[in-house]
Amino acid sequence: MPDIDVKEPEQVVIIGSGPAGWTAAIYAARAELNPLVFEGQGSKTMIPGGQLMFTTEVENYPGFRDGITGQELMMEMRAQAERFGTRILTEDIVEVDFQQRPFVLTSSRGKEVRADSVILATGANARWLGLPNEERLAQTGGGVSACAVCDGALPHFREKVLAVVGGGDSAMEDALYLTKFAEEVVVIHRRDELRASKIMQDRAFANEKIRFEWDTEVAEVLGDEEITGLVLEDTTSGEQRELAVSGMFVAIGHDPNTGFLEGQVKLKENGYIECPVNFRTNTSVPGVFAAGDVMDDYYRQAVSAAGTGCMAALDAERWLAHGGAESVAAEEPVAEVVEAG
Ligand code: FAD
Ligand code: NAP
């Protein structure tokens, strides 16, 4: 159990334990800020270590020529953060009060921690269809994925028929990306028109390798060790048919883990944390910074999450060095304070 002084506020508390959280911790610990990480207590959809704990090989994280499993990568990051003295609690933060200074954070076990600065790195969860075999095959590397850029280039998807589920920009982007490797990409969409932007639609329609199954939902994922096909259901007639595929990429959106922040920090319309200053991790609350997928609805990659984790720790360090809460009390604009560092 890490040492927590309830009287003295923490210099920096990091909430979340994916690549963003651990990178922030490594930087904050090496800057002698003695960070405290709440890594989360785990649930069906989220586990300490973040989204990469649910995948097999990670082939695009720099530094690992032959790839590394998601779990190994996250254990290494955690150990690296610990090596520099990061303190870790396996609990969720369930409530924050950013109106008070120091900030007050409440954990799932009822602990109250006070903090001069906070880094929010709670990530996002890919939405899934909720079919039993979908979840199983996604977890075992059986050809079901929620990240085409991450998994599409793997050997077992090459020159095969692949399905992409969804009708938004992500689905179009995934379908286009997968045409580099696949023999054919079948986009399965529950309506007869796409939600995607016109330009993405045009690109997808123009690609000869992409075909569309309109008014169609996936009713069942087939396959034991690896996916072999899908049972498709016509949303208008209810009729079912089978489609043989060697991969299914689910692209039906993501949900950022921001429920516990309600009313405390400005969120974008889609629920992601707003970072108003370009190339800074400052949020709407001075002293609260955000990193990784929870503030990034666009790139959503491990390396970009790690990059913004580094930025958030540096932003927090500079903010604290320039007076932190006292500078807010003196009504100095935070962006200028940070830039001065
Ligand atoms: P996350 O990894 O989402 O981690 C956040 C973690 O914070 C949660 O898991 C939880 O433990 C913790 N947490 C959440 N809420 C709380 C709370 N209230 N209190 C305390 N803790 C909390 N990217 C790549 O670059 N390469 C890949 O090969 C790749 N493969 C992927 C495969 C799959 C199946 C998925 C789903 C994603 C993949 N990605 C990949 C994307 C990558 O995983 C994410 O971009 C990255 O993990 C985001 O990191 P993060 O630190 O922002 O948050
Ligand atoms: P999105 O726009 O919310 O689209 C999600 C798609 O999945 C919709 O077509 C939706 O169908 C479908 N869907 C949702 N739940 C489903 C379910 N249970 N079963 C079957 N289908 C389901 O999400 P997104 O595509 O991830 O995009 C998110 C944001 O990022 C958007 O603002 C997008 O423009 C942006 N983005 C932009 C780019 C780009 O510009 N290159 C790339 C990626 C993302 P319905 O249409 O019927 O609701």
Short mmCIF file of C-alpha atoms and ligand atoms in Angstrom, two decimals:
data_model
loop_
_atom_site.label_atom_id
_atom_site.label_comp_id
_atom_site.label_asym_id
_atom_site.label_seq_id
_atom_site.Cartn_x
_atom_site.Cartn_y
_atom_site.Cartn_z
CA MET A 1 0.00 0.00 0.00
CA PRO A 2 1.63 3.29 -1.04
CA ASP A 3 2.35 6.02 1.43
CA ILE A 4 -0.32 8.73 1.31
CA ASP A 5 -0.13 11.74 3.57
CA VAL A 6 -3.73 12.84 4.03
CA LYS A 7 -2.68 16.22 5.42
CA GLU A 8 -0.39 17.30 2.60
CA PRO A 9 -1.81 17.53 -0.91
CA GLU A 10 -0.24 15.41 -3.61
CA GLN A 11 1.74 17.38 -6.18
CA VAL A 12 0.29 15.38 -9.03
CA VAL A 13 -2.31 12.62 -9.18
CA ILE A 14 -2.66 10.64 -12.39
CA ILE A 15 -5.98 8.93 -13.07
CA GLY A 16 -5.71 6.04 -15.54
CA SER A 17 -3.17 3.38 -16.39
CA GLY A 18 -2.88 3.04 -20.16
CA PRO A 19 0.10 4.29 -22.17
CA ALA A 20 -0.88 7.91 -21.38
CA GLY A 21 -1.07 7.41 -17.61
CA TRP A 22 2.16 5.43 -17.29
CA THR A 23 4.12 7.81 -19.52
CA ALA A 24 2.86 10.76 -17.49
CA ALA A 25 3.93 8.87 -14.34
CA ILE A 26 7.43 8.15 -15.69
CA TYR A 27 7.97 11.81 -16.53
CA ALA A 28 6.42 13.13 -13.30
CA ALA A 29 8.41 10.67 -11.16
CA ARG A 30 11.68 11.55 -12.87
CA ALA A 31 10.83 15.23 -12.26
CA GLU A 32 10.59 14.34 -8.54
CA LEU A 33 6.88 15.15 -8.31
CA ASN A 34 6.28 11.85 -6.46
CA PRO A 35 3.18 10.99 -8.55
CA LEU A 36 0.29 8.92 -7.29
CA VAL A 37 -1.49 6.83 -9.94
CA PHE A 38 -5.02 5.50 -9.62
CA GLU A 39 -4.79 2.62 -12.07
CA GLY A 40 -8.45 1.58 -11.83
CA GLN A 41 -9.90 -1.47 -10.12
CA GLY A 42 -11.03 -3.28 -13.25
CA SER A 43 -14.39 -4.20 -14.71
CA LYS A 44 -15.67 -6.25 -17.65
CA THR A 45 -14.80 -3.53 -20.16
CA MET A 46 -11.80 -1.89 -18.47
CA ILE A 47 -8.75 -3.27 -16.75
CA PRO A 48 -5.65 -1.69 -15.24
CA GLY A 49 -3.21 -1.30 -18.12
CA GLY A 50 -5.91 -0.06 -20.45
CA GLN A 51 -7.12 -1.12 -23.87
CA LEU A 52 -3.91 -2.88 -24.89
CA MET A 53 -4.55 -5.48 -22.21
CA PHE A 54 -7.33 -6.76 -24.49
CA THR A 55 -5.16 -7.31 -27.54
CA THR A 56 -2.53 -9.78 -28.62
CA GLU A 57 0.39 -8.46 -30.70
CA VAL A 58 1.23 -4.76 -30.86
CA GLU A 59 3.33 -4.26 -33.97
CA ASN A 60 3.38 -0.49 -34.35
CA TYR A 61 4.74 0.68 -30.98
CA PRO A 62 8.26 1.92 -31.74
CA GLY A 63 11.18 0.13 -30.14
CA PHE A 64 9.92 -3.42 -30.54
CA ARG A 65 11.17 -4.65 -33.89
CA ASP A 66 9.41 -8.01 -33.59
CA GLY A 67 6.31 -6.66 -31.86
CA ILE A 68 5.29 -7.15 -28.25
CA THR A 69 2.07 -8.37 -26.67
CA GLY A 70 -0.21 -5.67 -25.33
CA GLN A 71 -0.02 -7.10 -21.81
CA GLU A 72 3.79 -7.24 -21.81
CA LEU A 73 4.03 -3.68 -23.09
CA MET A 74 1.75 -2.40 -20.34
CA MET A 75 3.52 -4.38 -17.60
CA GLU A 76 6.83 -2.88 -18.77
CA MET A 77 5.41 0.65 -18.71
CA ARG A 78 4.00 0.11 -15.22
CA ALA A 79 7.30 -1.30 -13.97
CA GLN A 80 9.22 1.61 -15.51
CA ALA A 81 6.95 4.09 -13.70
CA GLU A 82 7.42 2.17 -10.43
CA ARG A 83 11.19 2.12 -10.87
CA PHE A 84 11.25 5.89 -10.49
CA GLY A 85 9.08 5.81 -7.37
CA THR A 86 5.53 6.12 -8.74
CA ARG A 87 2.97 5.12 -6.10
CA ILE A 88 0.04 3.09 -7.40
CA LEU A 89 -3.46 2.44 -6.06
CA THR A 90 -5.62 -0.21 -7.76
CA GLU A 91 -8.80 1.82 -7.33
CA ASP A 92 -11.05 3.96 -9.51
CA ILE A 93 -11.58 7.62 -8.98
CA VAL A 94 -15.35 7.94 -8.79
CA GLU A 95 -15.73 11.63 -8.00
CA VAL A 96 -13.68 14.79 -8.38
CA ASP A 97 -14.12 18.27 -6.96
CA PHE A 98 -12.20 20.74 -9.08
CA GLN A 99 -13.94 23.76 -7.52
CA GLN A 100 -11.80 23.42 -4.38
CA ARG A 101 -8.05 23.92 -4.21
CA PRO A 102 -6.26 21.65 -3.60
CA PHE A 103 -8.53 19.47 -5.75
CA VAL A 104 -10.36 16.65 -3.96
CA LEU A 105 -10.56 13.18 -5.51
CA THR A 106 -12.66 10.35 -4.09
CA SER A 107 -11.78 6.73 -4.82
CA SER A 108 -14.00 3.69 -5.20
CA ARG A 109 -12.89 2.56 -1.72
CA GLY A 110 -13.90 5.90 -0.25
CA LYS A 111 -10.40 7.41 0.03
CA GLU A 112 -10.19 11.18 -0.29
CA VAL A 113 -7.00 12.50 -1.82
CA ARG A 114 -6.10 16.15 -2.23
CA ALA A 115 -3.99 17.21 -5.20
CA ASP A 116 -2.37 20.40 -6.50
CA SER A 117 -2.54 19.09 -10.06
CA VAL A 118 -4.31 16.22 -11.79
CA ILE A 119 -3.67 14.37 -15.04
CA LEU A 120 -6.75 12.72 -16.54
CA ALA A 121 -5.73 9.66 -18.58
CA THR A 122 -8.76 7.40 -18.29
CA GLY A 123 -8.92 6.45 -21.97
CA ALA A 124 -11.89 5.36 -23.98
CA ASN A 125 -13.63 2.09 -24.72
CA ALA A 126 -14.37 0.87 -28.21
CA ARG A 127 -18.04 0.02 -28.60
CA TRP A 128 -18.78 -3.60 -29.42
CA LEU A 129 -21.86 -5.24 -30.85
CA GLY A 130 -22.29 -7.30 -27.69
CA LEU A 131 -22.33 -10.73 -29.34
CA PRO A 132 -20.83 -13.59 -27.28
CA ASN A 133 -18.46 -14.98 -29.91
CA GLU A 134 -17.39 -11.45 -30.89
CA GLU A 135 -15.98 -10.79 -27.41
CA ARG A 136 -14.29 -14.20 -27.18
CA LEU A 137 -12.59 -14.00 -30.58
CA ALA A 138 -11.53 -10.39 -29.97
CA GLN A 139 -9.80 -11.42 -26.76
CA THR A 140 -8.07 -14.46 -28.23
CA GLY A 141 -6.82 -12.82 -31.43
CA GLY A 142 -9.30 -14.86 -33.48
CA GLY A 143 -9.82 -12.27 -36.20
CA VAL A 144 -12.21 -9.85 -34.49
CA SER A 145 -10.89 -6.37 -33.80
CA ALA A 146 -11.99 -2.82 -33.02
CA CYS A 147 -8.85 -1.28 -34.49
CA ALA A 148 -8.06 -1.76 -38.18
CA VAL A 149 -4.93 0.38 -38.07
CA CYS A 150 -3.63 -1.76 -35.20
CA ASP A 151 -4.47 -5.21 -36.52
CA GLY A 152 -5.23 -4.92 -40.25
CA ALA A 153 -1.71 -5.63 -41.40
CA LEU A 154 -1.46 -8.94 -39.50
CA PRO A 155 -0.73 -11.91 -41.81
CA HIS A 156 -4.03 -13.71 -41.25
CA PHE A 157 -6.03 -10.82 -42.76
CA ARG A 158 -4.05 -10.69 -46.02
CA GLU A 159 -5.83 -11.51 -49.28
CA LYS A 160 -9.02 -12.43 -47.41
CA VAL A 161 -12.61 -11.21 -47.32
CA LEU A 162 -12.97 -8.88 -44.34
CA ALA A 163 -16.06 -7.27 -42.83
CA VAL A 164 -16.25 -3.77 -41.39
CA VAL A 165 -19.29 -2.97 -39.24
CA GLY A 166 -20.51 0.64 -39.08
CA GLY A 167 -21.45 3.53 -41.32
CA GLY A 168 -19.46 6.45 -39.90
CA ASP A 169 -16.10 7.98 -40.82
CA SER A 170 -14.23 5.40 -38.75
CA ALA A 171 -15.85 2.56 -40.68
CA MET A 172 -15.01 4.19 -44.02
CA GLU A 173 -11.45 4.89 -42.90
CA ASP A 174 -11.05 1.32 -41.68
CA ALA A 175 -12.54 -0.12 -44.89
CA LEU A 176 -10.23 1.98 -47.06
CA TYR A 177 -7.22 1.06 -44.95
CA LEU A 178 -8.04 -2.63 -45.10
CA THR A 179 -8.20 -2.63 -48.92
CA LYS A 180 -4.38 -2.46 -48.79
CA PHE A 181 -4.33 -6.02 -47.49
CA ALA A 182 -7.69 -7.63 -48.16
CA GLU A 183 -9.08 -9.31 -51.23
CA GLU A 184 -12.45 -7.69 -50.52
CA VAL A 185 -13.91 -5.51 -47.77
CA VAL A 186 -17.63 -5.79 -47.01
CA VAL A 187 -19.07 -2.84 -45.10
CA ILE A 188 -22.08 -3.89 -43.05
CA HIS A 189 -24.36 -1.02 -42.11
CA ARG A 190 -27.68 -1.11 -40.30
CA ARG A 191 -29.29 1.61 -42.44
CA ASP A 192 -29.42 2.41 -46.16
CA GLU A 193 -27.36 5.59 -45.89
CA LEU A 194 -24.03 6.32 -44.32
CA ARG A 195 -23.34 8.69 -41.47
CA ALA A 196 -19.81 9.27 -42.77
CA SER A 197 -18.76 12.61 -44.30
CA LYS A 198 -19.33 13.03 -48.03
CA ILE A 199 -15.64 12.87 -48.88
CA MET A 200 -15.16 9.60 -47.01
CA GLN A 201 -18.28 8.15 -48.59
CA ASP A 202 -17.05 9.11 -52.06
CA ARG A 203 -13.68 7.51 -51.42
CA ALA A 204 -15.27 4.30 -50.21
CA PHE A 205 -17.77 4.15 -53.09
CA ALA A 206 -14.93 4.69 -55.57
CA ASN A 207 -12.86 1.82 -54.21
CA GLU A 208 -13.43 -1.35 -56.21
CA LYS A 209 -12.46 -3.60 -53.32
CA ILE A 210 -15.25 -2.26 -51.08
CA ARG A 211 -18.82 -3.50 -51.25
CA PHE A 212 -21.77 -2.60 -49.01
CA GLU A 213 -24.37 -4.68 -47.24
CA TRP A 214 -27.14 -2.14 -46.53
CA ASP A 215 -29.92 -2.44 -43.92
CA THR A 216 -27.97 -5.25 -42.35
CA GLU A 217 -26.93 -6.16 -38.82
CA VAL A 218 -24.58 -8.86 -37.58
CA ALA A 219 -26.68 -11.38 -35.65
CA GLU A 220 -23.91 -13.88 -34.89
CA VAL A 221 -20.16 -14.33 -35.28
CA LEU A 222 -19.16 -17.82 -36.44
CA GLY A 223 -15.92 -19.69 -35.73
CA ASP A 224 -14.11 -21.55 -32.94
CA GLU A 225 -10.40 -20.66 -32.95
CA GLU A 226 -10.76 -18.09 -35.73
CA ILE A 227 -13.70 -16.28 -37.26
CA THR A 228 -15.11 -18.10 -40.30
CA GLY A 229 -18.23 -16.09 -41.05
CA LEU A 230 -21.14 -13.97 -39.92
CA VAL A 231 -24.85 -14.48 -39.68
CA LEU A 232 -26.34 -11.31 -41.15
CA GLU A 233 -29.87 -10.11 -40.56
CA ASP A 234 -31.83 -7.83 -42.86
CA THR A 235 -33.13 -5.00 -40.63
CA THR A 236 -36.25 -4.55 -42.75
CA SER A 237 -37.35 -8.15 -43.42
CA GLY A 238 -35.62 -9.94 -40.51
CA GLU A 239 -34.26 -12.50 -43.00
CA GLN A 240 -30.95 -14.13 -42.09
CA ARG A 241 -28.08 -15.25 -44.31
CA GLU A 242 -24.46 -16.28 -43.87
CA LEU A 243 -21.40 -14.43 -45.13
CA ALA A 244 -17.99 -16.13 -45.09
CA VAL A 245 -15.30 -13.74 -43.76
CA SER A 246 -11.83 -14.10 -42.26
CA GLY A 247 -11.99 -10.97 -40.17
CA MET A 248 -14.46 -8.56 -38.62
CA PHE A 249 -13.56 -4.99 -37.72
CA VAL A 250 -16.10 -3.26 -35.50
CA ALA A 251 -16.15 0.52 -36.08
CA ILE A 252 -19.29 1.71 -34.33
CA GLY A 253 -17.72 4.42 -32.16
CA HIS A 254 -15.92 4.84 -28.86
CA ASP A 255 -17.03 6.01 -25.42
CA PRO A 256 -14.55 8.16 -23.48
CA ASN A 257 -14.29 7.36 -19.76
CA THR A 258 -15.45 10.74 -18.54
CA GLY A 259 -18.60 9.85 -16.57
CA PHE A 260 -16.95 10.70 -13.24
CA LEU A 261 -16.05 14.20 -14.48
CA GLU A 262 -19.60 15.39 -15.07
CA GLY A 263 -19.81 19.16 -14.57
CA GLN A 264 -16.21 19.46 -13.35
CA VAL A 265 -14.28 20.00 -16.57
CA LYS A 266 -15.40 21.09 -20.02
CA LEU A 267 -16.21 18.20 -22.32
CA LYS A 268 -16.74 18.29 -26.07
CA GLU A 269 -20.15 17.43 -27.47
CA ASN A 270 -19.08 13.82 -27.96
CA GLY A 271 -18.00 13.49 -24.32
CA TYR A 272 -14.22 13.76 -24.84
CA ILE A 273 -12.27 16.24 -22.69
CA GLU A 274 -11.70 19.58 -24.36
CA CYS A 275 -8.12 20.85 -24.43
CA PRO A 276 -8.63 24.41 -25.67
CA VAL A 277 -5.01 25.38 -26.38
CA ASN A 278 -3.48 23.71 -29.44
CA PHE A 279 -0.60 21.38 -28.62
CA ARG A 280 -1.16 21.74 -24.88
CA THR A 281 -2.84 19.32 -22.51
CA ASN A 282 -4.48 22.03 -20.37
CA THR A 283 -8.19 21.52 -19.78
CA SER A 284 -10.79 24.17 -18.88
CA VAL A 285 -9.60 23.93 -15.24
CA PRO A 286 -6.15 25.35 -14.51
CA GLY A 287 -4.03 22.61 -12.95
CA VAL A 288 -6.01 19.78 -14.55
CA PHE A 289 -4.43 18.22 -17.63
CA ALA A 290 -5.63 15.49 -19.97
CA ALA A 291 -3.78 12.90 -22.03
CA GLY A 292 -4.48 9.95 -24.30
CA ASP A 293 -7.71 8.67 -25.76
CA VAL A 294 -9.85 10.51 -23.22
CA MET A 295 -8.96 13.79 -24.97
CA ASP A 296 -8.17 12.38 -28.42
CA ASP A 297 -11.11 11.30 -30.56
CA TYR A 298 -8.99 11.28 -33.70
CA TYR A 299 -5.67 9.35 -33.49
CA ARG A 300 -6.41 6.85 -30.69
CA GLN A 301 -3.05 5.08 -30.82
CA ALA A 302 -0.83 3.83 -28.03
CA VAL A 303 2.10 5.93 -29.16
CA SER A 304 0.04 9.13 -29.43
CA ALA A 305 -1.43 8.42 -25.98
CA ALA A 306 2.10 7.99 -24.59
CA GLY A 307 3.13 11.23 -26.34
CA THR A 308 0.35 13.26 -24.79
CA GLY A 309 1.07 11.59 -21.42
CA CYS A 310 4.59 12.99 -21.64
CA MET A 311 3.18 16.41 -22.58
CA ALA A 312 0.70 16.40 -19.68
CA ALA A 313 3.44 15.63 -17.14
CA LEU A 314 5.62 18.42 -18.52
CA ASP A 315 2.65 20.80 -18.57
CA ALA A 316 1.83 19.91 -14.95
CA GLU A 317 5.46 20.26 -13.87
CA ARG A 318 5.76 23.70 -15.48
CA TRP A 319 2.42 24.79 -14.10
CA LEU A 320 3.46 23.80 -10.57
CA ALA A 321 6.87 25.43 -11.01
CA HIS A 322 5.15 28.69 -11.99
CA GLY A 323 3.08 28.89 -8.86
CA GLY A 324 0.24 26.50 -9.68
CA ALA A 325 -2.91 27.36 -7.78
CA GLU A 326 -1.36 30.59 -6.53
CA SER A 327 -0.98 31.77 -10.10
CA VAL A 328 -4.69 31.08 -10.62
CA ALA A 329 -5.53 33.02 -7.48
CA ALA A 330 -3.59 35.94 -8.95
CA GLU A 331 -5.73 35.46 -12.10
CA GLU A 332 -2.82 34.89 -14.44
CA PRO A 333 -3.85 33.24 -17.70
CA VAL A 334 -2.68 29.66 -17.45
CA ALA A 335 -1.70 29.19 -21.10
CA GLU A 336 0.72 32.10 -20.81
CA VAL A 337 2.17 30.77 -17.58
CA VAL A 338 2.83 27.41 -19.21
CA GLU A 339 4.31 28.93 -22.36
CA ALA A 340 6.68 31.03 -20.26
CA GLY A 341 8.28 27.75 -19.04
P1 FAD B 1 -6.48 3.36 -22.10
O1 FAD B 1 -5.55 2.40 -22.71
O2 FAD B 1 -7.90 3.35 -22.52
O3 FAD B 1 -6.39 3.13 -20.51
C1 FAD B 1 -7.12 3.85 -19.60
C2 FAD B 1 -7.23 3.02 -18.34
O4 FAD B 1 -7.45 3.92 -17.24
C3 FAD B 1 -8.44 2.05 -18.24
O5 FAD B 1 -8.26 0.85 -18.82
C4 FAD B 1 -8.62 1.91 -16.74
O6 FAD B 1 -7.81 0.90 -16.21
C5 FAD B 1 -8.13 3.25 -16.20
N1 FAD B 1 -9.30 4.05 -15.78
C6 FAD B 1 -10.40 4.39 -16.51
N2 FAD B 1 -11.25 5.11 -15.75
C7 FAD B 1 -10.66 5.22 -14.53
C8 FAD B 1 -11.05 5.85 -13.32
N3 FAD B 1 -12.20 6.53 -13.19
N4 FAD B 1 -10.21 5.75 -12.25
C9 FAD B 1 -9.02 5.09 -12.35
N5 FAD B 1 -8.62 4.48 -13.48
C10 FAD B 1 -9.43 4.54 -14.54
N6 FAD B 1 -3.01 1.18 -30.50
C11 FAD B 1 -1.80 1.03 -31.10
O7 FAD B 1 -1.05 1.99 -31.20
N7 FAD B 1 -1.38 -0.20 -31.55
C12 FAD B 1 -2.14 -1.32 -31.44
O8 FAD B 1 -1.76 -2.40 -31.90
C13 FAD B 1 -3.42 -1.20 -30.82
N8 FAD B 1 -4.22 -2.27 -30.68
C14 FAD B 1 -5.44 -2.11 -30.08
C15 FAD B 1 -6.25 -3.23 -29.94
C16 FAD B 1 -7.49 -3.12 -29.33
C17 FAD B 1 -8.36 -4.34 -29.19
C18 FAD B 1 -7.93 -1.84 -28.84
C19 FAD B 1 -9.28 -1.71 -28.17
C20 FAD B 1 -7.14 -0.72 -28.99
C21 FAD B 1 -5.89 -0.84 -29.61
N9 FAD B 1 -5.05 0.25 -29.79
C22 FAD B 1 -3.81 0.11 -30.36
C23 FAD B 1 -5.43 1.58 -29.29
C24 FAD B 1 -4.72 1.83 -27.95
O9 FAD B 1 -4.96 0.74 -27.11
C25 FAD B 1 -5.21 3.12 -27.29
O10 FAD B 1 -5.04 4.19 -28.18
C26 FAD B 1 -4.44 3.39 -26.00
O11 FAD B 1 -4.50 2.30 -25.13
C27 FAD B 1 -4.98 4.62 -25.29
O12 FAD B 1 -4.25 4.77 -24.12
P2 FAD B 1 -4.77 5.63 -22.89
O13 FAD B 1 -3.64 5.66 -21.94
O14 FAD B 1 -5.32 6.91 -23.36
O15 FAD B 1 -6.02 4.86 -22.26
P1 NAP B 2 -19.98 7.62 -35.46
O1 NAP B 2 -19.89 8.79 -36.35
O2 NAP B 2 -20.77 7.73 -34.20
O3 NAP B 2 -20.54 6.40 -36.33
C1 NAP B 2 -20.85 5.18 -35.74
C2 NAP B 2 -21.49 4.28 -36.79
O4 NAP B 2 -21.71 3.01 -36.23
C3 NAP B 2 -22.85 4.81 -37.29
O5 NAP B 2 -22.97 4.61 -38.67
C4 NAP B 2 -23.84 3.96 -36.50
O6 NAP B 2 -25.01 3.69 -37.23
C5 NAP B 2 -23.08 2.66 -36.32
N1 NAP B 2 -23.48 1.98 -35.10
C6 NAP B 2 -23.50 2.48 -33.84
N2 NAP B 2 -23.89 1.53 -32.97
C7 NAP B 2 -24.13 0.42 -33.70
C8 NAP B 2 -24.58 -0.90 -33.38
N3 NAP B 2 -24.81 -1.27 -32.11
N4 NAP B 2 -24.73 -1.77 -34.38
C9 NAP B 2 -24.47 -1.44 -35.66
N5 NAP B 2 -24.05 -0.20 -36.03
C10 NAP B 2 -23.89 0.71 -35.06
O7 NAP B 2 -18.52 7.11 -34.97
P2 NAP B 2 -17.13 7.15 -35.76
O8 NAP B 2 -17.29 6.70 -37.14
O9 NAP B 2 -16.17 6.44 -34.86
O10 NAP B 2 -16.76 8.70 -35.77
C11 NAP B 2 -16.66 9.43 -34.55
C12 NAP B 2 -16.26 10.87 -34.88
O11 NAP B 2 -14.91 10.89 -35.38
C13 NAP B 2 -17.12 11.49 -35.96
O12 NAP B 2 -17.29 12.85 -35.65
C14 NAP B 2 -16.29 11.34 -37.22
O13 NAP B 2 -16.60 12.32 -38.20
C15 NAP B 2 -14.88 11.48 -36.66
N6 NAP B 2 -13.92 10.76 -37.52
C16 NAP B 2 -13.42 11.40 -38.60
C17 NAP B 2 -12.55 10.75 -39.47
C18 NAP B 2 -12.03 11.46 -40.68
O14 NAP B 2 -12.44 12.57 -40.93
N7 NAP B 2 -11.12 10.90 -41.43
C19 NAP B 2 -12.20 9.43 -39.24
C20 NAP B 2 -12.73 8.78 -38.13
C21 NAP B 2 -13.61 9.46 -37.28
P3 NAP B 2 -26.09 4.85 -37.53
O15 NAP B 2 -25.49 5.68 -38.59
O16 NAP B 2 -27.29 4.08 -37.96
O17 NAP B 2 -26.28 5.56 -36.23
#
